[in-house]
Structure formats: structure tokens, C-alpha cells
GROMACS .gro file of C-alpha atoms in nm:
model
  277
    1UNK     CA    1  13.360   9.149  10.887
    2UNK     CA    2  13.222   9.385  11.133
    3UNK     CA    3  13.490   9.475  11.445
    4UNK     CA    4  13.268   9.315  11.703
    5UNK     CA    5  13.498   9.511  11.942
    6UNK     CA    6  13.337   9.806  11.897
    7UNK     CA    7  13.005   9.698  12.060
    8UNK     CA    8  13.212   9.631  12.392
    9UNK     CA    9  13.304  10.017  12.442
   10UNK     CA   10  13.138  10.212  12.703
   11UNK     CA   11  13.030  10.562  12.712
   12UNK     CA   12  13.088  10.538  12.321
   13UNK     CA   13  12.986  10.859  12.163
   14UNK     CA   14  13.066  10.866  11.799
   15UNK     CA   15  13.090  10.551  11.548
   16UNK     CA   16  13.207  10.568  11.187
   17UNK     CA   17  13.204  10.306  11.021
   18UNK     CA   18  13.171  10.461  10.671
   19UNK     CA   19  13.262  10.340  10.302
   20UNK     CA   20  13.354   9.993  10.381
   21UNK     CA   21  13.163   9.861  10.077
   22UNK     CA   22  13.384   9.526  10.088
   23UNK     CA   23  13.143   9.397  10.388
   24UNK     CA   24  12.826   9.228  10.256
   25UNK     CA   25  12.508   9.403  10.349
   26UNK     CA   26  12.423   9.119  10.613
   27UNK     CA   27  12.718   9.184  10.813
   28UNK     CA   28  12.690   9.555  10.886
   29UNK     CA   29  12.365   9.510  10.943
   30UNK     CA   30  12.440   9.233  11.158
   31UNK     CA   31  12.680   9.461  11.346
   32UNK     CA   32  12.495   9.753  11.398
   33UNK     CA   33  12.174   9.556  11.486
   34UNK     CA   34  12.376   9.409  11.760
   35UNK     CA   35  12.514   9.753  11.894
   36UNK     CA   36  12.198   9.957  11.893
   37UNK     CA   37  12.016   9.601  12.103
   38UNK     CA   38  12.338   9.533  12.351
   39UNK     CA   39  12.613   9.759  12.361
   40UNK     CA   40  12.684   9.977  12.670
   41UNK     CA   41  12.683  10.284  12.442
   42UNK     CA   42  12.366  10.222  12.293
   43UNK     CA   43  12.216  10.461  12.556
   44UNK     CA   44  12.542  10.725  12.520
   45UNK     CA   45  12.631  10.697  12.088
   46UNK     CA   46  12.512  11.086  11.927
   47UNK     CA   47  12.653  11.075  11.579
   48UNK     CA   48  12.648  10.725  11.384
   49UNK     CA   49  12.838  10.707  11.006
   50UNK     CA   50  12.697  10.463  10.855
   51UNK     CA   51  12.741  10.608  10.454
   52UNK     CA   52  12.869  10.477  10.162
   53UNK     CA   53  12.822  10.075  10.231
   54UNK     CA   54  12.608   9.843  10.149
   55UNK     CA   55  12.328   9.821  10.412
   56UNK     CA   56  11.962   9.707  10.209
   57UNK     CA   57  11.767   9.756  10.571
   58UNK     CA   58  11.816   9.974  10.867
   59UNK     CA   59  11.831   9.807  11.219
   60UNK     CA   60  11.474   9.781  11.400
   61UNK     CA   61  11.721   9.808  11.708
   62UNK     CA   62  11.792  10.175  11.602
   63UNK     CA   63  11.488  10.291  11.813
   64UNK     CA   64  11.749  10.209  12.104
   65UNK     CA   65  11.968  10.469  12.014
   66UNK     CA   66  11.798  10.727  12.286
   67UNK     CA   67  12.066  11.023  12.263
   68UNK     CA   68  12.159  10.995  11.898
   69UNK     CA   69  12.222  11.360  11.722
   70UNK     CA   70  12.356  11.254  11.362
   71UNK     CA   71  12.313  10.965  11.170
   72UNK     CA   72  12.392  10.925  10.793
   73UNK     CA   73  12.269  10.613  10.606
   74UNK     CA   74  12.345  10.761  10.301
   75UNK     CA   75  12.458  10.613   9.975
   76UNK     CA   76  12.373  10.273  10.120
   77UNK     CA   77  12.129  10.034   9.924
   78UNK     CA   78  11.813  10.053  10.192
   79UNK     CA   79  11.555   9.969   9.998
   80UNK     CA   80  11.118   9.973  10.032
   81UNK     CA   81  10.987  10.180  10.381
   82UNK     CA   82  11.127  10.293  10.684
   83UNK     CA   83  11.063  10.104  11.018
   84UNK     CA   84  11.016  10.404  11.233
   85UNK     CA   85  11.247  10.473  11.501
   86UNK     CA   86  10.980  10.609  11.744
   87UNK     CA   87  10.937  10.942  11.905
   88UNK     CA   88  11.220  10.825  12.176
   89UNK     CA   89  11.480  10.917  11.914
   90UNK     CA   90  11.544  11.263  11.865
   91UNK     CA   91  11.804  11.330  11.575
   92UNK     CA   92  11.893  11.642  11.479
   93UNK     CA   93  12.088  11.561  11.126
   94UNK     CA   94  11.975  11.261  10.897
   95UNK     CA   95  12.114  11.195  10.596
   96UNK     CA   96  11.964  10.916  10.419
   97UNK     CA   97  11.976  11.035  10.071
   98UNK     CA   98  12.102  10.786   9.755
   99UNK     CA   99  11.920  10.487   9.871
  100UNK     CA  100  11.595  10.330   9.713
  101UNK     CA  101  11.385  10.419   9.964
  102UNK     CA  102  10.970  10.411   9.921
  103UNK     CA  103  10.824  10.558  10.228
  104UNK     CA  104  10.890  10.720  10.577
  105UNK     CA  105  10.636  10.640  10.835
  106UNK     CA  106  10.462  10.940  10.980
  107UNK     CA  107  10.568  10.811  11.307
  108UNK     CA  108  10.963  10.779  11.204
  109UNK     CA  109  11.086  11.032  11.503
  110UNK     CA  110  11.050  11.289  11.672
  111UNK     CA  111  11.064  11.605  11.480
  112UNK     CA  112  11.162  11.860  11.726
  113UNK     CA  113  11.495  11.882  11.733
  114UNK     CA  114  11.540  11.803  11.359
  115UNK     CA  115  11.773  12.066  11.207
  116UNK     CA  116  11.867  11.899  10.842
  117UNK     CA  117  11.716  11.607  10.665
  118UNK     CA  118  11.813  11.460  10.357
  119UNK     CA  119  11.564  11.211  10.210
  120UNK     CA  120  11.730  11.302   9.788
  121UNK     CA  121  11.821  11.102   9.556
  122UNK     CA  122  11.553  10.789   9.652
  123UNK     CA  123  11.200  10.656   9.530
  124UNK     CA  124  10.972  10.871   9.726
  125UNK     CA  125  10.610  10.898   9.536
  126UNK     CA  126  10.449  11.107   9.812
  127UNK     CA  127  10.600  11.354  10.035
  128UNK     CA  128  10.623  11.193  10.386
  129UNK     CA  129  10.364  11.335  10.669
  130UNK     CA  130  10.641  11.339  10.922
  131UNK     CA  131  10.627  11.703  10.956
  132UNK     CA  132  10.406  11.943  11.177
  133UNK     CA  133  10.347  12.326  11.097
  134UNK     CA  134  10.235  12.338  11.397
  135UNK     CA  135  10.584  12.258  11.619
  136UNK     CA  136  10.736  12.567  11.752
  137UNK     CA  137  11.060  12.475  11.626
  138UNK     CA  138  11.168  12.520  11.235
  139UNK     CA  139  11.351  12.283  11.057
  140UNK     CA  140  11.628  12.456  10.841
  141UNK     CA  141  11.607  12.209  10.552
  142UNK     CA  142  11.415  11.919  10.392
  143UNK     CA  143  11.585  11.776  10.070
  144UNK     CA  144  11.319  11.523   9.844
  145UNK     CA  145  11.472  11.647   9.539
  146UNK     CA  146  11.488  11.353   9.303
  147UNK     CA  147  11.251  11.136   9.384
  148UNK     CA  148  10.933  11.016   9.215
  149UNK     CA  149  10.724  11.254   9.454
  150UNK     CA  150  10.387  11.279   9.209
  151UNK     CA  151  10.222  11.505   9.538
  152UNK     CA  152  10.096  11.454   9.891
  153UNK     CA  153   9.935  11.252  10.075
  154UNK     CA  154   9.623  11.432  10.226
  155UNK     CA  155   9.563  11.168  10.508
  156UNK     CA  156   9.758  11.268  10.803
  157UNK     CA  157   9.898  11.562  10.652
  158UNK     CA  158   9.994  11.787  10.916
  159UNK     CA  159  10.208  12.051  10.702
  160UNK     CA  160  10.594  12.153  10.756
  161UNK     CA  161  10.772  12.436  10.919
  162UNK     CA  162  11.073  12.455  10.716
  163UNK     CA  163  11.316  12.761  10.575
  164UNK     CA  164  11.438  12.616  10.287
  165UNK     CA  165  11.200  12.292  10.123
  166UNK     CA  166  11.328  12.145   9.831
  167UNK     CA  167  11.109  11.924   9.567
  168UNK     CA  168  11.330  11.945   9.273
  169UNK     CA  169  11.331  11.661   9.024
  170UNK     CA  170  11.027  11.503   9.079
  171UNK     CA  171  10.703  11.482   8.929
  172UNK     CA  172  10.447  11.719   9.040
  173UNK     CA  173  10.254  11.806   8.712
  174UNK     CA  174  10.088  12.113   8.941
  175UNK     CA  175  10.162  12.309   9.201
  176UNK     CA  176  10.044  12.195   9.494
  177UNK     CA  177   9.772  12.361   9.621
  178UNK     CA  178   9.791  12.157   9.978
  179UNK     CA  179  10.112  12.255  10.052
  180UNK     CA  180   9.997  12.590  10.240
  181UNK     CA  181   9.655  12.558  10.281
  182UNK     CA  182   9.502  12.541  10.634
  183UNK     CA  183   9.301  12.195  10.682
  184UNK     CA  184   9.114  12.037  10.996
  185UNK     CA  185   9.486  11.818  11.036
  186UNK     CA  186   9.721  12.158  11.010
  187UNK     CA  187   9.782  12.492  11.078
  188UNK     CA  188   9.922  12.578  10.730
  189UNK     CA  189  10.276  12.532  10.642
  190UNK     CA  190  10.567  12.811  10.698
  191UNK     CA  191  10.855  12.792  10.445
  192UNK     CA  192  11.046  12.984  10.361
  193UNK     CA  193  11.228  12.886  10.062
  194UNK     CA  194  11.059  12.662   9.817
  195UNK     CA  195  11.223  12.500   9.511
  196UNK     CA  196  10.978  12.335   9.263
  197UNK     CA  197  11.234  12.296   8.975
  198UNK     CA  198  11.236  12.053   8.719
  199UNK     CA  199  10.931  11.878   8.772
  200UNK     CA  200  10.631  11.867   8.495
  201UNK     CA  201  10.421  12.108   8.614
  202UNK     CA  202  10.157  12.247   8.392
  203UNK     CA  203   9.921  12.507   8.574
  204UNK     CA  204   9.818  12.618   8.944
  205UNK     CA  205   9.469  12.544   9.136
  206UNK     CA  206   9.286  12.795   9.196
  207UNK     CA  207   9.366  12.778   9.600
  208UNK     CA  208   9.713  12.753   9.551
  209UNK     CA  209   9.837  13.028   9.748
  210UNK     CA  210   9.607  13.030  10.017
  211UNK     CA  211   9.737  12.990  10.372
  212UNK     CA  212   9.779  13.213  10.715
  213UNK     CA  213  10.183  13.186  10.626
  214UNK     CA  214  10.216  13.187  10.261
  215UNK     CA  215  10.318  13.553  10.311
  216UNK     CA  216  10.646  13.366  10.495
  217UNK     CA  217  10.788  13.247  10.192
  218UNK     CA  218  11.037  13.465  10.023
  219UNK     CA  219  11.181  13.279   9.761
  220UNK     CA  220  11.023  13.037   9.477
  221UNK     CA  221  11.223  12.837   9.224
  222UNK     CA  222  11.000  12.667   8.940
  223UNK     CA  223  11.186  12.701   8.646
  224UNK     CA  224  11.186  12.409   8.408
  225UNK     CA  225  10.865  12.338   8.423
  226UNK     CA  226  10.595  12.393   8.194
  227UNK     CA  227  10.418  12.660   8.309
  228UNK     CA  228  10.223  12.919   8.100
  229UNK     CA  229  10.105  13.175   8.352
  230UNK     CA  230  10.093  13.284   8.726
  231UNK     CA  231   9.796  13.317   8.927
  232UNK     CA  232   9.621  13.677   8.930
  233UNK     CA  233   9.684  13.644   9.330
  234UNK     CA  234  10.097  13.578   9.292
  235UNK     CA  235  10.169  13.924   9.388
  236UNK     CA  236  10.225  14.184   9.682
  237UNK     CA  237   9.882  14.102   9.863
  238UNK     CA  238   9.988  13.762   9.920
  239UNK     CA  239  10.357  13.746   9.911
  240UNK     CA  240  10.483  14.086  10.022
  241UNK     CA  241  10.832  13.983  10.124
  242UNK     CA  242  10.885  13.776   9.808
  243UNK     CA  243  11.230  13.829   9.758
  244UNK     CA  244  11.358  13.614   9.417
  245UNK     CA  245  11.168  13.455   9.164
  246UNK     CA  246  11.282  13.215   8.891
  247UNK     CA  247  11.085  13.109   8.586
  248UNK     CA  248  11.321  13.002   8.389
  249UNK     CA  249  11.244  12.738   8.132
  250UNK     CA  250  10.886  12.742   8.118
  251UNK     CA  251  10.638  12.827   7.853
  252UNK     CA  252  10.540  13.180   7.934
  253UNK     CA  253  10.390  13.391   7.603
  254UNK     CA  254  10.387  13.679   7.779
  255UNK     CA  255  10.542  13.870   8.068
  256UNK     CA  256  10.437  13.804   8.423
  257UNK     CA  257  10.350  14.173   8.615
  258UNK     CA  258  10.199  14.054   8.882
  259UNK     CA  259  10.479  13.983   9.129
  260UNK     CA  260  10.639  14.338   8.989
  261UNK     CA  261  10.394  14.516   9.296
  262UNK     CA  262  10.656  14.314   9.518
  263UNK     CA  263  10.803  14.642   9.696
  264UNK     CA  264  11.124  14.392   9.809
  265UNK     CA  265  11.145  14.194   9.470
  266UNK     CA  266  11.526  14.230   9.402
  267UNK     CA  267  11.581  13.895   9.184
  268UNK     CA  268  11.368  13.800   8.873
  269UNK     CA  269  11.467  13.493   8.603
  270UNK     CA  270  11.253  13.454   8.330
  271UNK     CA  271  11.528  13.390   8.042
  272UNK     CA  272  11.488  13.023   7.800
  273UNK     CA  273  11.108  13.055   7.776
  274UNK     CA  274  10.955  12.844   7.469
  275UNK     CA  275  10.642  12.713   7.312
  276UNK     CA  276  10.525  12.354   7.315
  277UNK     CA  277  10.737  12.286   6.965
   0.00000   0.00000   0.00000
């Protein structure tokens, strides 16, 4: 059972409770529900371990938790979408990778202290529109590798200002031409490192690499796909601090020049290529 005791502490600032997978998911949730709505330290608690149990829904209550820094759900069984925890809650680490999660609300928190967040390893089938290019505050990373991300949403889509975004694993089938392009919702993403391996993807738009940043972005992984060519544009004009490149495990018949006009260039994979048999 969960130490009731622990909601009676005052001026509480840290509470790890991880990998105690022998309570049922009821009781943690039971437990933590009832610190985040009535303990003293509800107000005071900045860094919650939570990982490695077997919680299937995180506490509504958690909106409560006003000053909270850290919190890791992760490896837990929370299952379907997010209840948002409301722009009162400012994290600056989440880790709530390994679960079977659906969807994040756009409203989930407030993004501008967010330094990390881990979303891997769940059933995401669109990338959440939590994000804002426009905040003047960069996340350093956002992890939806391994999910069942198919693209984005375009309702609500507001962009991301990110160094290193990663979108391994999923099951993009094209690049995705949204990503940097400047809309009537966003001021065109900033990233700086983007990793599109493993997915399915095929070919690029047309508008792909259109955007008042894209020229931010200095490194691209999007080997193992199944890509053929790059677009006549993927090169100096439009990505003149590209610094590596890997196109490893595609389907490329002949060599790509264009990103050789790259003045800063210094890393270039294009080993394992094959055709379609």
C-alpha cells in the first residue's frame, strides 16, 4: 500500500516513490491523487518519481502541483490521452516515455520553462501541438521516437523551438513538409537537430524545406528510410550551416551533390544503399 505518511509532510520537496511494481495501479494512484489534492507540500513538491510502477492514469489533482520541476511517469502503464495539467504547472523535465499513451492535449502545460521531454516509446499517431516556435525560450529536446506518429496535426499547429527533435521509429511515409513552414498559426519552427530515422518515408513535397529558420538546422538523420533522391533545394542556399548528414539505408541510385556546396559539411553517411529487391 501507499505510505499515507508521506502526504502529512510539510515543505516536502522531492518524492520518489519509484519501481514499486508490487502496488496495484489503484493504490498509487490513489496515493498520489490524494497528495497533489491535500497535502501541505502540494504547493512546495519540485521533482516527483513516479517510474517504473504500475499507474494506468495520471492524477487530475496533478494540476495542483504549482512549483513542480521534474516529474517522471515513465515505464508506468498510463494508457489513452493526457488530462492536461494546465498552464499553472511549469515543469522543466518530463519523462513519460514507455507508457501507451494516445494523445497530449495542446493545453497540457506550460511550455516555457520546459528543458527535456520524453514522450518515446508510446502510441502517439500525431505529433502533439503543445509546442510554440514562437516562445523565446528553446527547448533542448523532444523525444517521440517510437511511436505510431503517421504526421501532424495541422489544426492548432503552432510549430516547435527545439535543438535536438527526434521522430525516429515511427511512420511518416514523407517528410514533412509542415514541420518548417510558416502558416497563419506559426512562425516556422527552429530546430536544430532533426532525426527522421527509421520511418517509411518515400519522397519529399515540393515545400519541404521552406521556412524563415530552416537555415537553423544543422544536422539531419533519415537513414533507413526509403528514399530515392533529395530535393534540388537541399543544399547551401537553404541550409548553409548543415553540418552532418546521414542517408544511410535508403534507396539512392545515384550520388546526392547537392548538399556537397555545404561550405561547413564535415559528416556525410550514405553507405547500405539498395534497390526495391
Amino acid at each position: 500500500t501507499y505510505p499515507d505518511a508521506l502526504n502529512t509532510i510539510p515543505n516536502l520537496v522531492g518524492l520518489n516513490i519509484a519501481r514499486n511494481i508490487q502496488m496495484p495501479s489503484s493504490e498509487i494512484y490513489r496515493g498520489l491523487n490524494e497528495f497533489a489534492t491535500s497535502s501541505p507540500s502540494r504547493s512546495t513538491l519540485q521533482m516527483v518519481y513516479g517510474g517504473f510502477n504500475n499507474l494506468e492514469v495520471m492524477p487530475v489533482s496533478f494540476k495542483n502541483l504549482v512549483s513542480i520541476g521534474l516529474f517522471d511517469l515513465s515505464h508506468n502503464k498510463l494508457k489513452g490521452a493526457l488530462t492536461p495539467l494546465t498552464s499553472a504547472v511549469q515543469p522543466v523535465q518530463i519523462f513519460l516515455n514507455n507508457n501507451q499513451i494516445t494523445s497530449v492535449p495542446d493545453n497540457f502545460c506550460d511550455i516555457d520553462d520546459i528543458e527535456f521531454i520524453l514522450l518515446n516509446d508510446n502510441k502517439l499517431t500525431k505529433v502533439p501541438n503543445m509546442f510554440d516556435a514562437s516562445s523565446p525560450y528553446t527547448i533542448d529536446a523532444i523525444d517521440l521516437s517510437f511511436n505510431e506518429i503517421d504526421g501532424f496535426n495541422p489544426i492548432g499547429y503552432k510549430g516547435m523551438k527545439v535543438s535536438v527533435l527526434n521522430l525516429s521509429g515511427n511512420k511518416l511515409t514523407e517528410f514533412p513538409n509542415i514541420l518548417y513552414n510558416q502558416t497563419a498559426f506559426n512562425s516556422g519552427s527552429t530546430i536544430g537537430m532533426l532525426n527522421l530515422s527509421g520511418n517509411q518515408m518515400t519522397k519529399f513535397d515540393s515545400d519541404s524545406f521552406h521556412g524563415p529558420k530552416l537555415f537553423m538546422t544543422e544536422s539531419f538523420d533519415m537513414s533507413n528510410n526509403n528514399l530515392t533522391e533529395l530535393p534540388a533545394d537541399f543544399n547551401a542556399s537553404k541550409l548553409p550551416y548543415l553540418y552532418g548528414l546521414d542517408l544511410s539505408g535508403n534507396s539512392f541510385a545515384n550520388f546526392p551533390y547537392g548538399p556537397l556546396n555545404v561550405s561547413r559539411l564535415t559528416i556525410m553517411l550514405i553507405r547500405n544503399q539498395r534497390n526495391a529487391e
